[in-house]
PDB file of C-alpha atoms in Angstrom:
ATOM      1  CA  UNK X  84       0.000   0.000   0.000  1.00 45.00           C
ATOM      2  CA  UNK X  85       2.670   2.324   0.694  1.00 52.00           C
ATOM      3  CA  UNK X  86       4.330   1.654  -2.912  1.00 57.00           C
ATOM      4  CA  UNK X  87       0.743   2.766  -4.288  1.00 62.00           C
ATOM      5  CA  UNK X  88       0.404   5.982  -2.598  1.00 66.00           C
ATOM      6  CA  UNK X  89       4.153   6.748  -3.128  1.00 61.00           C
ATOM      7  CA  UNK X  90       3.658   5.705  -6.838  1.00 62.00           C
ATOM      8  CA  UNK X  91       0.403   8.026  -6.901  1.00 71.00           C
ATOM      9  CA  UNK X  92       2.238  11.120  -4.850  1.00 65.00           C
ATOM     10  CA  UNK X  93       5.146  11.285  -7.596  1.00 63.00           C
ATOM     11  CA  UNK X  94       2.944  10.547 -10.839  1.00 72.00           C
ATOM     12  CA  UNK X  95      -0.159  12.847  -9.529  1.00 77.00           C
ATOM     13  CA  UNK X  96       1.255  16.055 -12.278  1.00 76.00           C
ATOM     14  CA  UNK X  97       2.386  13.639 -14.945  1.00 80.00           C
ATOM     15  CA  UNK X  98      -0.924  14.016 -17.212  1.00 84.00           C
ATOM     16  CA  UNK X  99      -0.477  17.796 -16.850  1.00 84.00           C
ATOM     17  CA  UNK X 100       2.844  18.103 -17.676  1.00 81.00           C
ATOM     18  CA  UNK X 101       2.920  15.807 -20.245  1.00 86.00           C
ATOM     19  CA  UNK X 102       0.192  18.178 -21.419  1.00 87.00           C
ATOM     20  CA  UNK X 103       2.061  21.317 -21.016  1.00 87.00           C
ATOM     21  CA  UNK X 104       5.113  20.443 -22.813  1.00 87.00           C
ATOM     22  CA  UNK X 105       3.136  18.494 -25.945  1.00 88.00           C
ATOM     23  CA  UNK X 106       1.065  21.670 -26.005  1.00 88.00           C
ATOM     24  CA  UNK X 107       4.331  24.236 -25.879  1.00 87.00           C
ATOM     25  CA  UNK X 108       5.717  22.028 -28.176  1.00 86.00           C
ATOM     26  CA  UNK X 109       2.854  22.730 -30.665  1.00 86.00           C
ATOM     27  CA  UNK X 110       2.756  26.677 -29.615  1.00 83.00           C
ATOM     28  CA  UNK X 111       6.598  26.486 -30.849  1.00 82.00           C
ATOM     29  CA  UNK X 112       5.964  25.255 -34.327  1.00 83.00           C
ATOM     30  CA  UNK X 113       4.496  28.610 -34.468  1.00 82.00           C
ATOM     31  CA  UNK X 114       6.930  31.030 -34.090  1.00 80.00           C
ATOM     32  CA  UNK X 115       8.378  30.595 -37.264  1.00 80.00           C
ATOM     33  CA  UNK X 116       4.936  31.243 -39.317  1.00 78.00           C
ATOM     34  CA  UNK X 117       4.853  34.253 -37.168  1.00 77.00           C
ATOM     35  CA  UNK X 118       7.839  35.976 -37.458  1.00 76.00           C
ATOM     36  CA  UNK X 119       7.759  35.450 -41.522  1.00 78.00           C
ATOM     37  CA  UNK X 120       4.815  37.019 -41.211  1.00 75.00           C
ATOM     38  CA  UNK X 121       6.228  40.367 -39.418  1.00 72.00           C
ATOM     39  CA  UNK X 122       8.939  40.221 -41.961  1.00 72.00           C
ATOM     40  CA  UNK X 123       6.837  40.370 -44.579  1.00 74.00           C
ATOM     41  CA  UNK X 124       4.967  43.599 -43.357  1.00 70.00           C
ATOM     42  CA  UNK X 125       7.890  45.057 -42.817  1.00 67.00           C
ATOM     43  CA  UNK X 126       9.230  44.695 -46.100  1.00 70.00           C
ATOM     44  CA  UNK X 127       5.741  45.498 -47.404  1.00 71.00           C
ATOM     45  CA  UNK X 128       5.333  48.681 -45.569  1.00 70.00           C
ATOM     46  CA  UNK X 129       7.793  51.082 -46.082  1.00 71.00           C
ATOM     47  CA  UNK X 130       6.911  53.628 -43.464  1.00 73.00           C
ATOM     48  CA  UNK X 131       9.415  54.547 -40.270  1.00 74.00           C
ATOM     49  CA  UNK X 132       6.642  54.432 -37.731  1.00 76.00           C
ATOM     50  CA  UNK X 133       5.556  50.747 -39.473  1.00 76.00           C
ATOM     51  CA  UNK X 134       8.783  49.882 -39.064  1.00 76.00           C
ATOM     52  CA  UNK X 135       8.948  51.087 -35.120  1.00 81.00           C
ATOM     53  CA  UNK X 136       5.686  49.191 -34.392  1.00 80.00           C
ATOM     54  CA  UNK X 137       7.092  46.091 -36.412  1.00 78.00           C
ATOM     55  CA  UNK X 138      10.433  46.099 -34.219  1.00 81.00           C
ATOM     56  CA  UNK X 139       8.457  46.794 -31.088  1.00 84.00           C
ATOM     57  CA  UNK X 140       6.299  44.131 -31.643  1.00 81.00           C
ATOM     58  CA  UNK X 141       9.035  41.586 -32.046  1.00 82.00           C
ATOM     59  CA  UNK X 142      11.057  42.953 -29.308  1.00 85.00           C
ATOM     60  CA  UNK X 143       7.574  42.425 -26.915  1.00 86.00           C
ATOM     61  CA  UNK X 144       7.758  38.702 -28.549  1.00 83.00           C
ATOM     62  CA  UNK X 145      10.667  38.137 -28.117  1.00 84.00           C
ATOM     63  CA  UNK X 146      10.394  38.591 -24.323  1.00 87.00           C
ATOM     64  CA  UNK X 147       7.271  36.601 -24.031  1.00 86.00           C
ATOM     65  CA  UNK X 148       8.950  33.938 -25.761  1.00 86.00           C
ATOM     66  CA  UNK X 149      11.645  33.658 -23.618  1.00 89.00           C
ATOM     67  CA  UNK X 150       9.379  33.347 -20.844  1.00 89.00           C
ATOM     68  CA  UNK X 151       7.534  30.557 -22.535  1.00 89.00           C
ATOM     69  CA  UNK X 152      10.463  28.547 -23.287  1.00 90.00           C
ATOM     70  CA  UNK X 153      11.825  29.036 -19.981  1.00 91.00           C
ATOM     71  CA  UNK X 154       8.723  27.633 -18.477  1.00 90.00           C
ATOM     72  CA  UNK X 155       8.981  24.923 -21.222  1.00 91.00           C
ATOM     73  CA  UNK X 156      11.795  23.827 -20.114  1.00 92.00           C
ATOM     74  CA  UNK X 157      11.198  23.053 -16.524  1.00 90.00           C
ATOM     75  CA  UNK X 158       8.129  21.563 -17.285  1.00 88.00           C
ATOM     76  CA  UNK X 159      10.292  19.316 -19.388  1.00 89.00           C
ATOM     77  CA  UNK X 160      12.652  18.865 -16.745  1.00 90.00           C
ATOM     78  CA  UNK X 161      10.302  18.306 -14.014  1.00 87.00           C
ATOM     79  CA  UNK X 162       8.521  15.385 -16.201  1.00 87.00           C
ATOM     80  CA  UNK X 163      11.928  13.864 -16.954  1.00 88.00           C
ATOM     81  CA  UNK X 164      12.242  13.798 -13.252  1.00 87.00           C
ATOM     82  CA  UNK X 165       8.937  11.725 -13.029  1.00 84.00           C
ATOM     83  CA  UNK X 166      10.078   9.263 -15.962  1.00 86.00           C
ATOM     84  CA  UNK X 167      13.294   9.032 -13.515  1.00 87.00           C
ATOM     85  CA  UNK X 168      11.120   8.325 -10.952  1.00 84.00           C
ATOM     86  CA  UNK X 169       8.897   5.528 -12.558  1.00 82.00           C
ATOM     87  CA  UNK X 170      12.019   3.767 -13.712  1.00 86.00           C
ATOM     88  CA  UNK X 171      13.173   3.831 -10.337  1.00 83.00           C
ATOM     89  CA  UNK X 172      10.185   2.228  -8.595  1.00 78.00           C
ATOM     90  CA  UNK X 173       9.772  -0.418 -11.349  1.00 78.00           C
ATOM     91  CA  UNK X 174      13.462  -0.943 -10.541  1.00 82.00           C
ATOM     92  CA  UNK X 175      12.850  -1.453  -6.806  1.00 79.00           C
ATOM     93  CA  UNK X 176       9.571  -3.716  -7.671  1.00 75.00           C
ATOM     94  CA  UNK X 177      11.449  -6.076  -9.836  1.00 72.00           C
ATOM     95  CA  UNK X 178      14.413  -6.358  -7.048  1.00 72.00           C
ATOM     96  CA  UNK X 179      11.260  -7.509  -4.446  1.00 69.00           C
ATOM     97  CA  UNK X 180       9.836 -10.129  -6.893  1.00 63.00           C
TER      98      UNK X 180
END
């Protein structure tokens, strides 16, 4: 019983991170369409002030981007840490049989 609520404790987030990460995965697949796209308006539009909004925007981004990836990444981390952790206990259950 205590291997079951141990096993439950440490997989409880598992389904949400896995979630998390295949989902900023997709979100990252992204990025590319949209910063061809602000290239293309700024080549389109000629205008200084286009141009300043066009930089801004990326700059803004930019930052938010390296938020998400930073949060990315320790999900990622934190659900290797589980896979760790299952391999572990299915380690100590085959030593017991």
């Amino acid at each position: 019983m205590r291997k079951n609520n141990h096993f439950q404790a440490v997989f409880k987030n598992a389904p949400d991170l896995a979630y998390q990460v295949t989902a900023g995965i997709e979100h990252l697949k992204c990025v590319p369409v949209l910063l061809t796209g602000l290239y293309c308006l700024s080549q389109t539009y000629k205008g200084e002030h286009i141009k300043d909004d066009i930089i801004e925007s990326l700059e803004s981004f930019a930052e938010m981007q390296k938020v998400f990836i930073s949060q990315l990444s320790e999900n990622t981390s934190l659900l290797h840490d589980i896979v760790d952790e299952l391999n572990d206990v299915f380690a100590k259950t085959e030593e017991v049989e």
